[in-house]
Amino acid sequence: MHMKTVLLLLVLALATIFALVCVLLTRGRAPSTCQHQPREQEDTDDGQSLVFADLTPEEMVQVVRYLQGNLGVQLVDASRAKPSDNCIASVDVQVPAKAEVLRFLDGGGARPPREALAVLYFGNQPDPNVTEYVVGPLPTPAYHRDVTVQKYGGKVPYHRRPTLAVEYKQMAGFLKSQVFPTAPSFMHQVMEYDGASLAALTAAPRGFQSGDRITWFVLFQNVSGFFVHPVGLEVLVDHSSLDISRWAVNRVFYNGQYYRDMVQLESAYVQGRISVEKVRKAPRDGDFSSMKPRAPSAALFPLQYEPQGPRYSIRNNHVLFQAWSFAFGVSVNTGLRLFDIRHKGERVAYEIGIQEALSVYGSNCPGGMSTRYMDGSFGIGRYTSPLVRGVDCPYLATYLDVHYLAHSHVSRISKNALCIFEQNLGSPLRRHYSNLQSLYYGGLVNSALVVRSIATVGNYDYVWDFIFYQNGAIEGKVQATGYASSSFLHGDGLRYGNRIWEHTLGTIHTHSINYKVDLDVGGRSGSSYNVCHYTVSFATGMARQTGRHSPVCRAEGVSLFFLRLMLALAFLKGVKWTTISGKPFSAVGDVLLPPHVGLGTVGPALQKLVAMQEQPPHTMLLSKDPVCWSGVGMAGWGQMCPVSHPAASALPGAAASGTYSRCCSRTPCPVSALREMNPKLPYVLLAGAAVIIFILSCMLLSRGRRSPSCESQPRIMEKMGFRSQSLVFADLTPEEMVQVVRYLQGNLGVQLVDASRAKPSDNCIASVDVQVPAKAEVLRFLDGGGARPPREALAVLYFGNQPDPNVTEYVVGPLPTPAYHRDVTVQKYGGKVPYHRRPMLGSEYEQVGAFLETVAFAAAPTFLKEVFEYDGTNVAFQTTAPHGFQSGDRKSWFIVFQNVSGFFVHPVGLEVLVDHSSLDISRWAVNRVFYNGQYYRDMVQLESAYVQGRISVEKVRKAPRDGDFSSMKPRAPSAALFPLQYEPQGPRYSIRNNHVLFQAWSFAFGMSVNTGLRLFDIRHKGERVAYEIGIQEALSVYGSNCPGGMSTRYMDGSFGIGRYTSPLVRGVDCPYSATYVDTHSLFETLSPSKRKASLCIFEQNLGSPLRRHYSNLQSLYYGGLVNSALVVRSIATVGNHDYVWDFIFYQNGAIEGKVQATGYASSSFLHGDGLRYGNRVWEHTLGTIRTHSINYKVDLDVGGVKNSLVAHDMAFEMVRAPWSPEQQIERPRLTKKVLDTEDQAAFRLQSKMPRYIYFAANSKNKWGHQRGYRIQITSFAGDHVPEASSMERAISWARYQLAVTRRKEEEPTSTSIYNQNDPWTPTVTFANFINNETITNEDLVAWITTGFLHIPHSEDIPNTVTVGNSVGFLLRPYNYYDLDPSIYSHDGVFFTSEQDFTACEINPIACLPKTASCLPNFPPFTYDGFQNMSRL
């Protein structure tokens, strides 16, 4: 065949291949898979952080060998040692002295020698003792020094040694072989003992005085969760002798009676002189104590993934996350600890770590009453347990192994014992929605780095977290789970706890956790310490420096082949690849990649291809910086890569380290080069092309399905044809609001002006909201089959155009076609509401603003022009409240700021007091003027003083329109996207109208114009636990040396918490895939307004276990449940503050009410003694001190409407030890009290409140306890306004952290919107609710106050973060159920050592690589916050 023909056919073949490839790329192409970069520890780098690193297994071996060869005594392996032997108890790293470390890190000094701390037990010596040696230098030890005396002031007596694991085994063997056989009848007939059916748990400390080593062993049935299966038998063993043969039983306890030994117990039993309490034999799985899920697996809980890979990196023991860097380690004794913690390169802490976890128990059984566990002596680090993917930590976290040497000569590895991950907390770290002056939104999602270990010490599992936030805050947190402590229930046992099963007493105990925090604030920045980002490769295990975190997106299927082909053509033909813009590009699928962008696992192919070319004519440039090419902006989330999960059983595997093309312009090969080509080559290429065409055709025929999208069932409110019961609580529809307005306009006989244009002397409708029916009517309808209550509205009207101006409230109904109205003002408030108490309308603010600009400022033109460069638009005003000093006043200070973004922190020093009490605007007047510390009669006097040079001028630099320092514009460009959560099998909640269903929960929600988000008819497992939970008020009390600041006490309910509920931004204010609900309101207008996406509902995987236990005692198993909860959220922006309101529903039946505060700090102009009232936060800006107090109404109906209030707490009692009367013991016991009256149930803000306080039902659970719901408050409230204050009665609810009163329809709220403007004669006085009425077996309401003190600081610029500014309350079941209801969750995980935990039917988490690898279905980003709204 002619060469030209062959070449022509080859070109046609290549064109065909290209066409087939294009079709494959555009038809059914699976999107790129999110690939996680390797992030394992790397041992080859000798970085500075290694000065803190844990010992390697090799170093541990060298230390043991050195000690064996250099101490001159025989060392027995601690795993086999007797008390009379010498052995190595533990080997851990010896962290160098801080001064040495800092000289090395900061001063360029020598690296401190690496050393180990070895703890040795010398039992085979004339003077047995415990000795601690420092051994070094590592890795080849050459010296050791005894540091025992240096550390402790003397030798450590041998009896103080922590008990070795082998000694526990020896004691168990002693019981089994020496003790139990002396009571054969009792053990066989009562205990059904077969040699393996009992488990023993030791008490500690071991005796009553120094030198004792006498331990109570509590016996349990040897089943799963044996900790709650006591059998009533406890044995006191004296094991103080180093000779095991001399160990003896000192006492025996059974069912409330003490015996000398087991022989005496046997004798008493045989003679029938013993009270036997036969315990039903539990099955091997423990029955009630089993952590096996009681429900089958269902739809998966939400999962978190990193669309562009992890944004942190790990090298050895060093972690980098955004501005953070730190080293980590795990101490054998104290567990997780961090070193050299730096933010933005500057050290803020040298060391943060756990020190101790103490538990003090109470019981009427000897083992329980004598127990004070100090878990550090057992080894918090030693008992750090392996973590289970997806439950203990997010599935895609980085899991690290921990090595330790304890109780053995051989180092051991705890696989996956530590996890590091970035957690998207599903809420904003900071945000502000501005509808004042300018319209903008700024926010930052709260995504933080978490370092976690979980220590299982006996029955308890401690979840240890260190959390690093983007604002420079660090949180140390511990969560306790595991099994409860228990004793055998007998006698007066209920003085020491609650009965939790037939013979099981859950015993009272305290937990105390101690941390060491060595802060180095403002110390040396460590200029010699370079902070770099590292990327680790699975393939090579090598760590490299790179300028950014670089996750890999894997190119799938034919893309790899296509690239190989195109590169081959490039080598052969010198092809020049360009985009439209002329820049070189590479093509993967339908995405054009700039040259610096990588191509995932295509990399090895490129390397191979390059290796095949022998001296190609033009060099191909390669880059090894992997980059995932996808949109970072939220608007680009519609195209995301499907989530790829590693197999549950997989260890970090080998993945390709990306090598990527940089395709440059090339000069075409000379024609002569083709002529010199081997003549057979075109035929070879033609045959190859034919094969390729065949393969591609087959692929095209067999490929057509794309990666599945994650399910997404409809969750938006559905318009139903029938009226569900929850609609009795529903907010008014826009149509209903319109009908109410029309009715009022036509039936009141007065002209109603649109409130948005009304003058104070007009009549207008201020607001229209739903009137929730009386509770009795609602319950008759919901529970008793009664008629549906008529649907009504509550309208608030201002009558300014009357001889006696006033505020009137009307109930209008029935809806949707009103036919009546009734005045309820007198009924609610005992009289008419005086007109001066009315909340200010937006129109009144505008009128005052116009007055200031046209009247007040016109009197001082020179001052304003020269000092403020005033042009009529460049200042903004903020009002204060209340308006004066006495009832009837309406005089407001207006603080002047620069009119820029974030104007709240741009005061200019001018404040004007306006008297706007007259209904005739022309009679308004300036009462006082304040400027830079001086007061003036009015603006005329200020102008005169300025012109005459008698004024101290403080010129404020003019800020740009964006506010400069107050701007919320990001100061850094977009980078890798933060983690996202998605629902692999769709949302697990549903919404119909205003009704929500989530697992066992159901409730109705609504949005009050004044008080904001509220919930009704909250039920768990079909039973109502609360009738109503809602916000009441948000109070802020300010301090300043400027008049506006010092007189401000904002009561945000009067402004409208619900009215100022702001539109939510997807992905920041709530998770991107949350359900967003619109709300409607009618406020200060005649037409309803729609607030788009002002409420969100979503399920949040909190990234930690709700409960878990890892068992390595008796039986080996793991059981756990991920903590995934439903969140209902709204965010109210009231002036400078943004309040994030959450109600959270947990799977164990608990409800949390939480508020997080963000927004802008309050400020005054800095002058004089201003620093007595806050901190300077900018040049002329004083961040002013203030308190925040939040009040909630919680109407619990526990087991019915009639409840009582019961308080449980603890007290220590001094008693003689029953088995050793000469000794005394301090024993915690349970205190119980029924709070009979409202006065007893009113707890002042700073007073001590019982730690367990709960609403008790008339019914009881299976174990005879009153069913209850406990109230647990989280608050950091500042001091309350002194009660001598003339306005205190208006905010008297804030006196109390908790007050429980009888529920009354005439006491629906703790405050009133009218209290703000007349606090001196409050319309509602909460203190009057508390009048010593009986509250036993009544319908009760809890009024909860929580809050915090805010002293603004420089980190509140540009605005305040939510971290540390979160308060609220929990409602938790307390004996309400017979066992934890979360055991019936579909999300439970349980497997034993005998099961295949990689099998889906055993462990549903193992299915994630299959069931959760789908394409998250993100809707387009929209925002309607700047449309169809009114501005103040």
PDB file of C-alpha atoms in Angstrom, residues 911-1024:
ATOM      1  CA  GLU A 911     -23.897  61.811  70.287  1.00  0.00           C
ATOM      2  CA  VAL A 912     -27.191  63.723  70.243  1.00  0.00           C
ATOM      3  CA  LEU A 913     -30.083  63.425  72.715  1.00  0.00           C
ATOM      4  CA  VAL A 914     -33.393  63.939  70.919  1.00  0.00           C
ATOM      5  CA  ASP A 915     -36.694  64.501  72.684  1.00  0.00           C
ATOM      6  CA  HIS A 916     -39.226  62.909  70.333  1.00  0.00           C
ATOM      7  CA  SER A 917     -42.023  62.421  72.853  1.00  0.00           C
ATOM      8  CA  SER A 918     -44.378  64.824  71.094  1.00  0.00           C
ATOM      9  CA  LEU A 919     -46.731  63.366  68.500  1.00  0.00           C
ATOM     10  CA  ASP A 920     -46.082  66.552  66.516  1.00  0.00           C
ATOM     11  CA  ILE A 921     -42.740  66.049  64.758  1.00  0.00           C
ATOM     12  CA  SER A 922     -42.267  69.812  64.450  1.00  0.00           C
ATOM     13  CA  ARG A 923     -41.986  70.006  68.247  1.00  0.00           C
ATOM     14  CA  TRP A 924     -39.121  67.546  68.499  1.00  0.00           C
ATOM     15  CA  ALA A 925     -35.962  69.063  69.967  1.00  0.00           C
ATOM     16  CA  VAL A 926     -32.352  68.417  70.864  1.00  0.00           C
ATOM     17  CA  ASN A 927     -31.930  68.149  74.630  1.00  0.00           C
ATOM     18  CA  ARG A 928     -28.184  67.567  74.895  1.00  0.00           C
ATOM     19  CA  VAL A 929     -25.147  67.056  72.706  1.00  0.00           C
ATOM     20  CA  PHE A 930     -22.035  65.084  73.618  1.00  0.00           C
ATOM     21  CA  TYR A 931     -18.716  65.336  71.840  1.00  0.00           C
ATOM     22  CA  ASN A 932     -15.372  63.832  72.873  1.00  0.00           C
ATOM     23  CA  GLY A 933     -16.086  63.805  76.593  1.00  0.00           C
ATOM     24  CA  GLN A 934     -17.890  67.133  76.823  1.00  0.00           C
ATOM     25  CA  TYR A 935     -21.621  67.916  77.033  1.00  0.00           C
ATOM     26  CA  TYR A 936     -23.324  70.839  75.298  1.00  0.00           C
ATOM     27  CA  ARG A 937     -26.824  72.258  75.542  1.00  0.00           C
ATOM     28  CA  ASP A 938     -27.477  71.735  71.837  1.00  0.00           C
ATOM     29  CA  MET A 939     -25.765  71.794  68.458  1.00  0.00           C
ATOM     30  CA  VAL A 940     -25.776  75.598  68.457  1.00  0.00           C
ATOM     31  CA  GLN A 941     -23.616  75.671  71.572  1.00  0.00           C
ATOM     32  CA  LEU A 942     -21.307  73.021  70.114  1.00  0.00           C
ATOM     33  CA  GLU A 943     -20.922  75.043  66.907  1.00  0.00           C
ATOM     34  CA  SER A 944     -20.180  78.195  68.870  1.00  0.00           C
ATOM     35  CA  ALA A 945     -17.554  76.468  71.003  1.00  0.00           C
ATOM     36  CA  TYR A 946     -15.893  75.023  67.928  1.00  0.00           C
ATOM     37  CA  VAL A 947     -15.807  78.349  66.031  1.00  0.00           C
ATOM     38  CA  GLN A 948     -14.320  80.040  69.095  1.00  0.00           C
ATOM     39  CA  GLY A 949     -11.660  77.326  69.472  1.00  0.00           C
ATOM     40  CA  ARG A 950     -12.993  76.209  72.858  1.00  0.00           C
ATOM     41  CA  ILE A 951     -13.361  72.573  71.922  1.00  0.00           C
ATOM     42  CA  SER A 952     -10.957  69.654  71.941  1.00  0.00           C
ATOM     43  CA  VAL A 953     -11.230  68.148  68.493  1.00  0.00           C
ATOM     44  CA  GLU A 954     -10.252  64.531  67.878  1.00  0.00           C
ATOM     45  CA  LYS A 955     -10.134  64.110  64.131  1.00  0.00           C
ATOM     46  CA  VAL A 956     -11.090  60.594  63.051  1.00  0.00           C
ATOM     47  CA  ARG A 957      -9.458  59.299  59.919  1.00  0.00           C
ATOM     48  CA  LYS A 958     -12.062  58.920  57.207  1.00  0.00           C
ATOM     49  CA  ALA A 959     -12.706  55.268  56.508  1.00  0.00           C
ATOM     50  CA  PRO A 960     -13.293  53.979  52.992  1.00  0.00           C
ATOM     51  CA  ARG A 961     -16.778  52.857  52.034  1.00  0.00           C
ATOM     52  CA  ASP A 962     -15.993  49.204  52.797  1.00  0.00           C
ATOM     53  CA  GLY A 963     -15.062  50.111  56.368  1.00  0.00           C
ATOM     54  CA  ASP A 964     -11.425  49.103  56.105  1.00  0.00           C
ATOM     55  CA  PHE A 965     -10.777  47.169  59.330  1.00  0.00           C
ATOM     56  CA  SER A 966     -14.488  46.526  59.861  1.00  0.00           C
ATOM     57  CA  SER A 967     -15.021  45.063  56.420  1.00  0.00           C
ATOM     58  CA  MET A 968     -16.031  41.433  56.356  1.00  0.00           C
ATOM     59  CA  LYS A 969     -14.504  40.931  52.958  1.00  0.00           C
ATOM     60  CA  PRO A 970     -12.107  37.977  53.132  1.00  0.00           C
ATOM     61  CA  ARG A 971      -8.488  39.067  53.368  1.00  0.00           C
ATOM     62  CA  ALA A 972      -7.310  35.903  51.612  1.00  0.00           C
ATOM     63  CA  PRO A 973      -8.236  34.421  48.248  1.00  0.00           C
ATOM     64  CA  SER A 974     -10.386  31.310  48.036  1.00  0.00           C
ATOM     65  CA  ALA A 975      -8.489  28.059  48.434  1.00  0.00           C
ATOM     66  CA  ALA A 976      -9.410  24.432  48.992  1.00  0.00           C
ATOM     67  CA  LEU A 977     -13.013  24.042  50.068  1.00  0.00           C
ATOM     68  CA  PHE A 978     -13.856  23.236  53.670  1.00  0.00           C
ATOM     69  CA  PRO A 979     -15.419  19.833  54.484  1.00  0.00           C
ATOM     70  CA  LEU A 980     -19.048  19.311  53.544  1.00  0.00           C
ATOM     71  CA  GLN A 981     -21.702  16.972  54.827  1.00  0.00           C
ATOM     72  CA  TYR A 982     -24.092  15.128  52.587  1.00  0.00           C
ATOM     73  CA  GLU A 983     -26.848  12.547  52.944  1.00  0.00           C
ATOM     74  CA  PRO A 984     -25.870   9.477  50.906  1.00  0.00           C
ATOM     75  CA  GLN A 985     -29.375   8.015  50.933  1.00  0.00           C
ATOM     76  CA  GLY A 986     -31.328  11.213  51.238  1.00  0.00           C
ATOM     77  CA  PRO A 987     -32.518  13.181  54.260  1.00  0.00           C
ATOM     78  CA  ARG A 988     -33.846  11.149  57.158  1.00  0.00           C
ATOM     79  CA  TYR A 989     -36.320  13.769  58.295  1.00  0.00           C
ATOM     80  CA  SER A 990     -39.486  15.012  56.676  1.00  0.00           C
ATOM     81  CA  ILE A 991     -41.420  18.254  56.781  1.00  0.00           C
ATOM     82  CA  ARG A 992     -45.106  18.694  56.133  1.00  0.00           C
ATOM     83  CA  ASN A 993     -46.420  22.198  56.552  1.00  0.00           C
ATOM     84  CA  ASN A 994     -45.055  23.202  59.972  1.00  0.00           C
ATOM     85  CA  HIS A 995     -44.585  19.634  61.216  1.00  0.00           C
ATOM     86  CA  VAL A 996     -41.260  17.789  61.386  1.00  0.00           C
ATOM     87  CA  LEU A 997     -40.557  14.072  61.791  1.00  0.00           C
ATOM     88  CA  PHE A 998     -37.090  12.779  62.613  1.00  0.00           C
ATOM     89  CA  GLN A 999     -36.633   9.218  63.801  1.00  0.00           C
ATOM     90  CA  ALA A1000     -38.524   9.052  67.135  1.00  0.00           C
ATOM     91  CA  TRP A1001     -39.086  12.822  67.251  1.00  0.00           C
ATOM     92  CA  SER A1002     -41.995  14.922  66.039  1.00  0.00           C
ATOM     93  CA  PHE A1003     -42.797  18.586  66.632  1.00  0.00           C
ATOM     94  CA  ALA A1004     -44.365  21.696  65.155  1.00  0.00           C
ATOM     95  CA  PHE A1005     -42.440  24.910  64.593  1.00  0.00           C
ATOM     96  CA  GLY A1006     -43.295  28.562  64.184  1.00  0.00           C
ATOM     97  CA  MET A1007     -41.820  32.046  64.086  1.00  0.00           C
ATOM     98  CA  SER A1008     -43.231  34.702  66.383  1.00  0.00           C
ATOM     99  CA  VAL A1009     -42.721  38.272  65.173  1.00  0.00           C
ATOM    100  CA  ASN A1010     -41.534  39.357  68.610  1.00  0.00           C
ATOM    101  CA  THR A1011     -39.826  36.316  70.152  1.00  0.00           C
ATOM    102  CA  GLY A1012     -38.651  34.377  67.138  1.00  0.00           C
ATOM    103  CA  LEU A1013     -38.321  30.617  66.775  1.00  0.00           C
ATOM    104  CA  ARG A1014     -40.604  28.447  68.889  1.00  0.00           C
ATOM    105  CA  LEU A1015     -41.623  24.797  68.981  1.00  0.00           C
ATOM    106  CA  PHE A1016     -44.865  23.115  69.991  1.00  0.00           C
ATOM    107  CA  ASP A1017     -46.129  19.618  70.767  1.00  0.00           C
ATOM    108  CA  ILE A1018     -42.686  18.042  70.995  1.00  0.00           C
ATOM    109  CA  ARG A1019     -42.973  14.268  71.166  1.00  0.00           C
ATOM    110  CA  HIS A1020     -40.515  11.430  71.492  1.00  0.00           C
ATOM    111  CA  LYS A1021     -41.593   7.916  70.582  1.00  0.00           C
ATOM    112  CA  GLY A1022     -45.101   9.268  70.190  1.00  0.00           C
ATOM    113  CA  GLU A1023     -45.369  10.690  73.713  1.00  0.00           C
ATOM    114  CA  ARG A1024     -45.417  14.425  74.356  1.00  0.00           C
TER     115      ARG A1024
END
